[in-house]
PDB file of C-alpha atoms in Angstrom:
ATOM      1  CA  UNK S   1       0.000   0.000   0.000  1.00 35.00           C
ATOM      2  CA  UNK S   2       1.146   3.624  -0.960  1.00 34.00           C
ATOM      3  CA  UNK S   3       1.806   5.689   2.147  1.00 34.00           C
ATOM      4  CA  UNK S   4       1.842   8.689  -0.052  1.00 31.00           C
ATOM      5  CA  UNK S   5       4.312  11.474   0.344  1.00 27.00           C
ATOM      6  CA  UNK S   6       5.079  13.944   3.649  1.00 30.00           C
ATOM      7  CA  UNK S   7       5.556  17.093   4.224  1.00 34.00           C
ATOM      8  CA  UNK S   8       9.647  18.282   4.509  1.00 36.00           C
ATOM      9  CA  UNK S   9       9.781  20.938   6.864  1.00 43.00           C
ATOM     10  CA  UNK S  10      13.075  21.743   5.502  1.00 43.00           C
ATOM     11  CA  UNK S  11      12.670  25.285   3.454  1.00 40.00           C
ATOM     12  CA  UNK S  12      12.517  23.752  -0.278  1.00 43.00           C
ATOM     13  CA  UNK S  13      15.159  24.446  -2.507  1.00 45.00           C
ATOM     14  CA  UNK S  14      14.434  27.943  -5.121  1.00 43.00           C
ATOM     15  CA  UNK S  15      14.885  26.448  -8.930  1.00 43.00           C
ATOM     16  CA  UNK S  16      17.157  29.458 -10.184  1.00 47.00           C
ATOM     17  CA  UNK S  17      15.676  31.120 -13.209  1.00 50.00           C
ATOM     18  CA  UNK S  18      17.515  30.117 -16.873  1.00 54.00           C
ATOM     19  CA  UNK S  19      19.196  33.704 -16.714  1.00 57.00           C
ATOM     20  CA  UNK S  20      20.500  32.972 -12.918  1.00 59.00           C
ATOM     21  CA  UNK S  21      21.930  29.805 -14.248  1.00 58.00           C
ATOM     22  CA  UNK S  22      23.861  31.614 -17.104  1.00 63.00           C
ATOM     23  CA  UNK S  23      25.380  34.136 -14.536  1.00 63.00           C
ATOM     24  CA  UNK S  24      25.951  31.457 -11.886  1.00 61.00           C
ATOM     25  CA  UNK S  25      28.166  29.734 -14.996  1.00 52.00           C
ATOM     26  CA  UNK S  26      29.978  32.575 -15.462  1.00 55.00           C
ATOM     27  CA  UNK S  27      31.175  33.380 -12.459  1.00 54.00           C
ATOM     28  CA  UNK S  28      32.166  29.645 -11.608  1.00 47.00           C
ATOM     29  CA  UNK S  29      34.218  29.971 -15.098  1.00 47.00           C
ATOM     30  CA  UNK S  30      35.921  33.349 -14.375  1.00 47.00           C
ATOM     31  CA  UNK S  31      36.903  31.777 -10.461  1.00 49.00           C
ATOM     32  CA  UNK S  32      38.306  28.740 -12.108  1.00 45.00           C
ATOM     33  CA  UNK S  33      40.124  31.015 -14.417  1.00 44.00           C
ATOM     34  CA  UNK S  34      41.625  32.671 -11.618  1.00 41.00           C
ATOM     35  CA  UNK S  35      42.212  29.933  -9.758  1.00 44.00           C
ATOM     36  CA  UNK S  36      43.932  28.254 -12.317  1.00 46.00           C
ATOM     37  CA  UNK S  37      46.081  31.083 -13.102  1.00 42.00           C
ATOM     38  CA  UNK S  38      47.246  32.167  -9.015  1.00 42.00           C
ATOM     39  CA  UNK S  39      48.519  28.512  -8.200  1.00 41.00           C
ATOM     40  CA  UNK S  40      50.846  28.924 -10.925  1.00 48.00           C
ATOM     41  CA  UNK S  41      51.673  32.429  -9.512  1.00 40.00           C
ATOM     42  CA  UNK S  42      52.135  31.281  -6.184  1.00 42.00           C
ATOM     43  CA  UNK S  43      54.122  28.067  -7.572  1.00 45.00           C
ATOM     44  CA  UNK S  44      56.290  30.530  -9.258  1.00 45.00           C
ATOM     45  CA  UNK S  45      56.977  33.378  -6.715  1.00 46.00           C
ATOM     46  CA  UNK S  46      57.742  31.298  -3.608  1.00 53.00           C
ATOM     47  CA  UNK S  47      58.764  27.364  -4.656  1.00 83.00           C
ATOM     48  CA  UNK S  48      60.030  26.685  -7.647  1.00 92.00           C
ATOM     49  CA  UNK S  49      60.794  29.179 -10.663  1.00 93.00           C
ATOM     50  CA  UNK S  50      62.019  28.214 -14.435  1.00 95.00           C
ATOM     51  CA  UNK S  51      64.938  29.793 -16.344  1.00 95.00           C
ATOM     52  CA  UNK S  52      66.680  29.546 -19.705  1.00 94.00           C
ATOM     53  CA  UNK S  53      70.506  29.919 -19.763  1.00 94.00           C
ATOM     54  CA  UNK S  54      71.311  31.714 -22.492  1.00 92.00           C
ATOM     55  CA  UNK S  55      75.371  31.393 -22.320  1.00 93.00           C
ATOM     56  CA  UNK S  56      77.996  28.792 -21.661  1.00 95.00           C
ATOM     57  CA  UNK S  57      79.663  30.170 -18.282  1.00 96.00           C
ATOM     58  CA  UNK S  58      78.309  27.221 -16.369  1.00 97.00           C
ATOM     59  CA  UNK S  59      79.642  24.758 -18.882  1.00 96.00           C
ATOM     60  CA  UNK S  60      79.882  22.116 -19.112  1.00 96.00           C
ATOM     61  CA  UNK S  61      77.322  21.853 -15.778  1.00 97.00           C
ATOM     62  CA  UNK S  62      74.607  24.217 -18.072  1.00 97.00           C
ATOM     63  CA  UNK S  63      74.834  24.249 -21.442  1.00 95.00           C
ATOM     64  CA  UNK S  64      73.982  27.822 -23.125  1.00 94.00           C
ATOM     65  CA  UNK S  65      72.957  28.265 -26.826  1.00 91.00           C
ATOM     66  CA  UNK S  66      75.972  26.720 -29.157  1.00 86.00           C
ATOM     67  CA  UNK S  67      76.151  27.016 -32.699  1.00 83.00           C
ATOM     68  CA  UNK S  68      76.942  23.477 -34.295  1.00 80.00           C
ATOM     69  CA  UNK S  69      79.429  22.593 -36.695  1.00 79.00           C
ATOM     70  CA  UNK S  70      76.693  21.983 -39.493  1.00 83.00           C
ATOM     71  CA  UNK S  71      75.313  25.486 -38.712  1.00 80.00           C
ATOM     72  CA  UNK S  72      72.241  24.462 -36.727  1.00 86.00           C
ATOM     73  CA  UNK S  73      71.843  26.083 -33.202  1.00 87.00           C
ATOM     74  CA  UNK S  74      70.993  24.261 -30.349  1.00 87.00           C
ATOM     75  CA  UNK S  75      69.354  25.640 -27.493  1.00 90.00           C
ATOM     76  CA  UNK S  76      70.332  26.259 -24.052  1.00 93.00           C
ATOM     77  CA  UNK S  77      69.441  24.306 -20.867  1.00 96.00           C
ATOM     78  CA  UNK S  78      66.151  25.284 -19.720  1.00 96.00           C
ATOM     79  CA  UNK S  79      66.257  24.841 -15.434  1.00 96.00           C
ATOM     80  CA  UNK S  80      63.909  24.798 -12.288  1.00 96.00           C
ATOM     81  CA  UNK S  81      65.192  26.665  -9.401  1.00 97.00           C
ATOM     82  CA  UNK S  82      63.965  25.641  -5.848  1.00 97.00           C
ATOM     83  CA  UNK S  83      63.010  28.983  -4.272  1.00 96.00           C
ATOM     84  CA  UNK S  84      61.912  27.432  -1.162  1.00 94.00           C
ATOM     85  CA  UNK S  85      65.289  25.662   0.445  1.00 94.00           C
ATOM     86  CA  UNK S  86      66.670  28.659   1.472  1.00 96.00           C
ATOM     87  CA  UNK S  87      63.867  30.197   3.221  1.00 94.00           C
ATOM     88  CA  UNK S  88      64.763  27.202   5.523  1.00 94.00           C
ATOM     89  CA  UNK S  89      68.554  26.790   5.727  1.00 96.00           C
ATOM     90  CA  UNK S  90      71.453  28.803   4.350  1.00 97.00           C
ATOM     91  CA  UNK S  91      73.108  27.977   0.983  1.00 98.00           C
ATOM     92  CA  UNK S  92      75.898  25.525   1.022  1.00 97.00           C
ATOM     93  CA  UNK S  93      79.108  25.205  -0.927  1.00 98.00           C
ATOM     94  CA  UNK S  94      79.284  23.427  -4.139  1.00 98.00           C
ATOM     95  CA  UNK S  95      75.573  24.778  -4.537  1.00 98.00           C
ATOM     96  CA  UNK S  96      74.269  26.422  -7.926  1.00 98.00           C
ATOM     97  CA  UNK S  97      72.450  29.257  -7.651  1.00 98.00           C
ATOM     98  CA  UNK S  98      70.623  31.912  -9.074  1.00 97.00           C
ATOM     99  CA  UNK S  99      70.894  35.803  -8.224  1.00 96.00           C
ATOM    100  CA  UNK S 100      69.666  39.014  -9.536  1.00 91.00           C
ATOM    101  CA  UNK S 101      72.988  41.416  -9.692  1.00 92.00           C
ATOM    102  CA  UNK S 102      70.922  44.570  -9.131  1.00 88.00           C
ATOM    103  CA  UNK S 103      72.576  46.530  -6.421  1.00 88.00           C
ATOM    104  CA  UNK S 104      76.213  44.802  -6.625  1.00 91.00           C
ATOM    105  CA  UNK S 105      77.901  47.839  -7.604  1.00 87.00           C
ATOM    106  CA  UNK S 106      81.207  46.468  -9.175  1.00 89.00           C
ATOM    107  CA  UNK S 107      78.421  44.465 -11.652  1.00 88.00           C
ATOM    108  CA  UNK S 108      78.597  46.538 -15.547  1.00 83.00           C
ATOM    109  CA  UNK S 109      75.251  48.606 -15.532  1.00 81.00           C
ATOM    110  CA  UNK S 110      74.162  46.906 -18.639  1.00 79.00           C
ATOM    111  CA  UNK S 111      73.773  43.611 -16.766  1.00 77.00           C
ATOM    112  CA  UNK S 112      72.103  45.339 -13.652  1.00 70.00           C
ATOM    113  CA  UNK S 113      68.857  43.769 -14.024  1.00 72.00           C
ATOM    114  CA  UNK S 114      69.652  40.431 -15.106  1.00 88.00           C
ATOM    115  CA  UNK S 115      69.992  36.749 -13.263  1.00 93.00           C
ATOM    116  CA  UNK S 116      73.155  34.917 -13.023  1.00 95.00           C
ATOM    117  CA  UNK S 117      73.397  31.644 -12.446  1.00 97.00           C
ATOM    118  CA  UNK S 118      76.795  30.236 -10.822  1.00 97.00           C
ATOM    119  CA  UNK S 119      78.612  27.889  -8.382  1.00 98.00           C
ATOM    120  CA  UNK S 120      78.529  29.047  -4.887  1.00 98.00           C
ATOM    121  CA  UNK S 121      82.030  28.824  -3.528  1.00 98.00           C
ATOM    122  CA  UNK S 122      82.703  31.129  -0.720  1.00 98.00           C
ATOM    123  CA  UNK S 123      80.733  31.689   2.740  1.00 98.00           C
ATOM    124  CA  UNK S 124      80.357  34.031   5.186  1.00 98.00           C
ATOM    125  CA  UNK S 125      83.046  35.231   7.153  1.00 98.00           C
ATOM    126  CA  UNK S 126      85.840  33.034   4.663  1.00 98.00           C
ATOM    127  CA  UNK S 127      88.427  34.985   2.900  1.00 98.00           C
ATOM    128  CA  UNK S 128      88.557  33.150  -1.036  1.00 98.00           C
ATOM    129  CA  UNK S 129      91.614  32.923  -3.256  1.00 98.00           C
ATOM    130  CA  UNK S 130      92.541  31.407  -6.730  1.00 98.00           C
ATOM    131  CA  UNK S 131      96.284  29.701  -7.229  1.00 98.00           C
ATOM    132  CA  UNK S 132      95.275  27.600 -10.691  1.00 98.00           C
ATOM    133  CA  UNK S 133      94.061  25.258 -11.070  1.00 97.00           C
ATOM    134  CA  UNK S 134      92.827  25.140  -7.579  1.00 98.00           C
ATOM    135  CA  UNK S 135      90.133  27.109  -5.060  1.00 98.00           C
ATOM    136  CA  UNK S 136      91.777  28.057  -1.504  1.00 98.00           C
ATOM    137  CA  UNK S 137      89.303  29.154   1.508  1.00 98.00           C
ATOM    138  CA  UNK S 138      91.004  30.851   4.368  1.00 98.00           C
ATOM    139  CA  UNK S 139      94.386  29.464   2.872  1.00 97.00           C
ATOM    140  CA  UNK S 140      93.290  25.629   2.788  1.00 98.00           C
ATOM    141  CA  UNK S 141      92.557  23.967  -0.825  1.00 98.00           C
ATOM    142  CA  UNK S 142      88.962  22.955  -1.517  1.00 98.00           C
ATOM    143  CA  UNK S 143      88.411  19.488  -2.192  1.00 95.00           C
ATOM    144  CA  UNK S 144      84.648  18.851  -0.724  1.00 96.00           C
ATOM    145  CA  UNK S 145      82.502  18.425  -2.194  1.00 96.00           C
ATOM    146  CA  UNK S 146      83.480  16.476  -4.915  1.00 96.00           C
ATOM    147  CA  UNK S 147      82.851  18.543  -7.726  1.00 97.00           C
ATOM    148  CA  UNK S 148      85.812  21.220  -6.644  1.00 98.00           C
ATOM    149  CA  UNK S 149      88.287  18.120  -7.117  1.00 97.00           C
ATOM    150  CA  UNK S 150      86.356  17.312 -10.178  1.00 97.00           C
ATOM    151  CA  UNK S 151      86.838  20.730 -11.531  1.00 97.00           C
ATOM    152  CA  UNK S 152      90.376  21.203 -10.872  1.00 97.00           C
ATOM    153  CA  UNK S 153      91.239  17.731 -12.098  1.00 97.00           C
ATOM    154  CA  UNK S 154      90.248  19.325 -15.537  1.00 96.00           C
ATOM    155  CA  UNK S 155      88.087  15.990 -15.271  1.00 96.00           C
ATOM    156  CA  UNK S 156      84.943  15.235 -17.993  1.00 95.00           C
ATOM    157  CA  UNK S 157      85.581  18.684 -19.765  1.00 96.00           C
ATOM    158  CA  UNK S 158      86.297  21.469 -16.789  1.00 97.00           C
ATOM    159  CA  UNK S 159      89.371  23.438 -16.904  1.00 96.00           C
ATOM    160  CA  UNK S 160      90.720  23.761 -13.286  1.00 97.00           C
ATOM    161  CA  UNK S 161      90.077  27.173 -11.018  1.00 98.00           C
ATOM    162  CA  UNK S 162      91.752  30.150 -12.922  1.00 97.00           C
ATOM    163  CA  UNK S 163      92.473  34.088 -12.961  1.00 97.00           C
ATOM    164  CA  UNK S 164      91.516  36.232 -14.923  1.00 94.00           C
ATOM    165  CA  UNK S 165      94.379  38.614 -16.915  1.00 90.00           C
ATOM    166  CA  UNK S 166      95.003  41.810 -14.583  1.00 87.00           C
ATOM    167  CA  UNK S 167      94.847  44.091 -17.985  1.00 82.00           C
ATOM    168  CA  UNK S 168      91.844  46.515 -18.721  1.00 75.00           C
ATOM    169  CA  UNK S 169      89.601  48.963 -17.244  1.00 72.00           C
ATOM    170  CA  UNK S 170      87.996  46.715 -15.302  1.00 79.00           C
ATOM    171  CA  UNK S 171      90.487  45.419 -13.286  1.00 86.00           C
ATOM    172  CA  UNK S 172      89.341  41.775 -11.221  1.00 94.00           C
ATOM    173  CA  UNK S 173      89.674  41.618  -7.609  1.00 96.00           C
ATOM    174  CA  UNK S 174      91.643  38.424  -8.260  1.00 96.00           C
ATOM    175  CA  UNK S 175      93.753  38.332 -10.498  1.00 93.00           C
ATOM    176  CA  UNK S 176      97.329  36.730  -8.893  1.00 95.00           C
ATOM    177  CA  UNK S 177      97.813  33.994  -6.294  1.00 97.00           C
ATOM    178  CA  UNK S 178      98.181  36.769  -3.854  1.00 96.00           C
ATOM    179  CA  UNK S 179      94.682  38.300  -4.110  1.00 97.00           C
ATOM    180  CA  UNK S 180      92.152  37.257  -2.031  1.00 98.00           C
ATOM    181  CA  UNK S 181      88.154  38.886  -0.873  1.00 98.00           C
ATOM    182  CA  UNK S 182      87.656  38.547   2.179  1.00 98.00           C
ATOM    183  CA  UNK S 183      83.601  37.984   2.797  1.00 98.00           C
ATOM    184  CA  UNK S 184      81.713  39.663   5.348  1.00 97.00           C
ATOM    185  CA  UNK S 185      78.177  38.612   7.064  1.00 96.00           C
ATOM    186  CA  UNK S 186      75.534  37.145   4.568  1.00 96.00           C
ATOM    187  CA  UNK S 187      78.191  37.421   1.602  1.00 98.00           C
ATOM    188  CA  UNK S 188      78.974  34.393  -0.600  1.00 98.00           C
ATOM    189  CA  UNK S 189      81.350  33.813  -3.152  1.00 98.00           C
ATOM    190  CA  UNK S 190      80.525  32.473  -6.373  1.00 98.00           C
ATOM    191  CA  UNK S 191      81.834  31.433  -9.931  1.00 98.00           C
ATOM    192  CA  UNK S 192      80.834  30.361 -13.181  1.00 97.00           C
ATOM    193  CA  UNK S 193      82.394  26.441 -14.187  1.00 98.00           C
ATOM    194  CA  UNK S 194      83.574  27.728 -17.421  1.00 97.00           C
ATOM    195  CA  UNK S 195      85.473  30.761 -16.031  1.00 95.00           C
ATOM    196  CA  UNK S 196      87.043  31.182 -19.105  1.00 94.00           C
ATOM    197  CA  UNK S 197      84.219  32.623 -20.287  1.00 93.00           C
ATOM    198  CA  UNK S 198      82.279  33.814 -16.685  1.00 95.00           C
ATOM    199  CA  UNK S 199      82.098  37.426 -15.261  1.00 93.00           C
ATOM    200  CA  UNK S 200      81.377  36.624 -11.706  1.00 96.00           C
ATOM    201  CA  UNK S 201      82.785  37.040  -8.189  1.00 97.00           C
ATOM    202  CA  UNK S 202      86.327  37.392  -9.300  1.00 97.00           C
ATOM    203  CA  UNK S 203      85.776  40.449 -10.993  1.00 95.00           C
ATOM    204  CA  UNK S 204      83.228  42.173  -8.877  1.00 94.00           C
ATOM    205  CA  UNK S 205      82.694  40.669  -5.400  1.00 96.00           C
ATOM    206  CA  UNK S 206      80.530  39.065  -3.092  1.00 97.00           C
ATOM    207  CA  UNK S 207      76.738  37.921  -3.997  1.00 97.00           C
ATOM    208  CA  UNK S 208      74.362  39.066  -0.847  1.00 97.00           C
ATOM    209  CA  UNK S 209      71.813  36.952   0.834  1.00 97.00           C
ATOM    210  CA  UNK S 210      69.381  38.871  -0.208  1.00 96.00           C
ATOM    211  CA  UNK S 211      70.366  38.647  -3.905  1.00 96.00           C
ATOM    212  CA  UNK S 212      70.179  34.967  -4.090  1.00 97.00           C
ATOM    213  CA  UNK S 213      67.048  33.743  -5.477  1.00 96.00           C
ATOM    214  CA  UNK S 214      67.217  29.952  -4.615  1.00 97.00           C
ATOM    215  CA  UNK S 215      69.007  26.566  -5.727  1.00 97.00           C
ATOM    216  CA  UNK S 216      69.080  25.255  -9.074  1.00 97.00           C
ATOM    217  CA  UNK S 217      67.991  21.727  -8.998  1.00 97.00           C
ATOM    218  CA  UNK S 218      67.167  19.793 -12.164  1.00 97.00           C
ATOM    219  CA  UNK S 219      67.617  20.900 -16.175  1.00 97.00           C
ATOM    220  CA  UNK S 220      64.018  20.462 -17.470  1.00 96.00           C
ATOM    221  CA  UNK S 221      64.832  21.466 -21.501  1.00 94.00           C
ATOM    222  CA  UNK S 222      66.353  20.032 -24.038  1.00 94.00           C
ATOM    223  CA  UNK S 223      64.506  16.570 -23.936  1.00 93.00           C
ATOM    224  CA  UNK S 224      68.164  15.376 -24.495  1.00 92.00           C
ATOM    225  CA  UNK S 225      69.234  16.766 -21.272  1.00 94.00           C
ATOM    226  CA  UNK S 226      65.629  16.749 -19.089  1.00 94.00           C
ATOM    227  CA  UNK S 227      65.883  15.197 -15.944  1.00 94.00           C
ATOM    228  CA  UNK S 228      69.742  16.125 -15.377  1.00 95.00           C
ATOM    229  CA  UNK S 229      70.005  16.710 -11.846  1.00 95.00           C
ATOM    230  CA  UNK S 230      72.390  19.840 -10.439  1.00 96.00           C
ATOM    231  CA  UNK S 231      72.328  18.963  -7.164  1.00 84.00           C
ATOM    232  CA  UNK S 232      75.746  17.846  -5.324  1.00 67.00           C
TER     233      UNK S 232
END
């Protein structure tokens, strides 16, 4: 037998006109929109960050743009930077980071609003010198870790620790055995692998903390090269 309905003393639910369901639409589209487009945003301004290396001064670590013998060009590495590691611990040595030179005065004010991305080398409070092909802190060769033995070895393509020729206007800060910078609080010291062809610390100084805009961790571009990790 049918008992037949009840009454629901619950307040019954209002069936939205056809014209509230077209706004209703839109304004779920245009907050997925926005959603969609702030994680990114967030992603990118406080954990991890891409960037395209355009030159060779981290070779043969980061590859920039090289023309090939059969006149093709092939692209730089393409890298993801982890913006987060240092909000939790200081960098370490043997690192490779990523800076923005504004504000380091010694930098050429052409560059001034670019990103470098180098080998950091030097700490707070240590006092760095160059007597090829190896790196000395506070007068004690660097051998840890293993990439500053790797380096000077002139093993699997790198060329050893070297100066860069005293001659020119811009004169290096080390350019004989008997230079050294000595780095204050929340300096570091940094250099490119291929320091043939870097302009980094040697020339004009310390990188500040504040500069540094996080660890680069992994090459992401070429496909050739994707997955390469830069971590030590």
């Amino acid at each position: 037998m049918d008992a037949g309905i009840k009454p629901d003393n619950a307040i019954p639910p209002v069936i939205p006109k056809r014209g509230e369901d077209r706004k209703r639409l839109i304004i779920a589209v245009v907050m997925a929109a926005v959603m969609f487009s702030f994680v990114p945003l967030c992603v990118r301004i406080f954990v991890v960050q891409p960037f395209r290396v355009p030159t060779n001064a981290m070779a043969p670590t980061i590859r920039g743009v090289t023309e090939l013998v059969n006149g093709r060009t092939r692209v730089g590495d393409h890298i993801f930077v982890d913006k987060l590691a240092y909000r939790l611990r200081a960098p370490r040595r043997g690192e490779i980071v990523v800076f923005y030179v504004e504000g380091i005065e010694r930098i050429p004010v052409s560059l001034r609003s670019k990103f470098f991305v180098k080998r950091l080398v030097g700490l707070p409070g240590e006092r760095v010198s160059i007597r090829p092909p190896f790196l000395y802190i506070n007068d004690q060769r660097v051998t840890e870790p293993r990439i500053f033995e790797t380096i000077a070895n002139r093993e699997h393509g790198y060329a050893g620790f070297q100066l860069p020729d005293c001659v020119g206007s811009f004169k290096p800060l080390l350019c004989t055995e008997s230079d050294s910078v000595q780095l204050g609080k929340d300096e570091y010291f940094v250099l490119g692998d291929n320091q043939a062809k870097s302009l980094d610390s040697r020339f004009w100084g310390p990188v500040p903390r504040s500069n540094i805009v996080g660890r680069a961790t992994t090459i992401y571009w070429p496909l050739d090269r994707a997955g390469t990790s830069l971590a030590e």
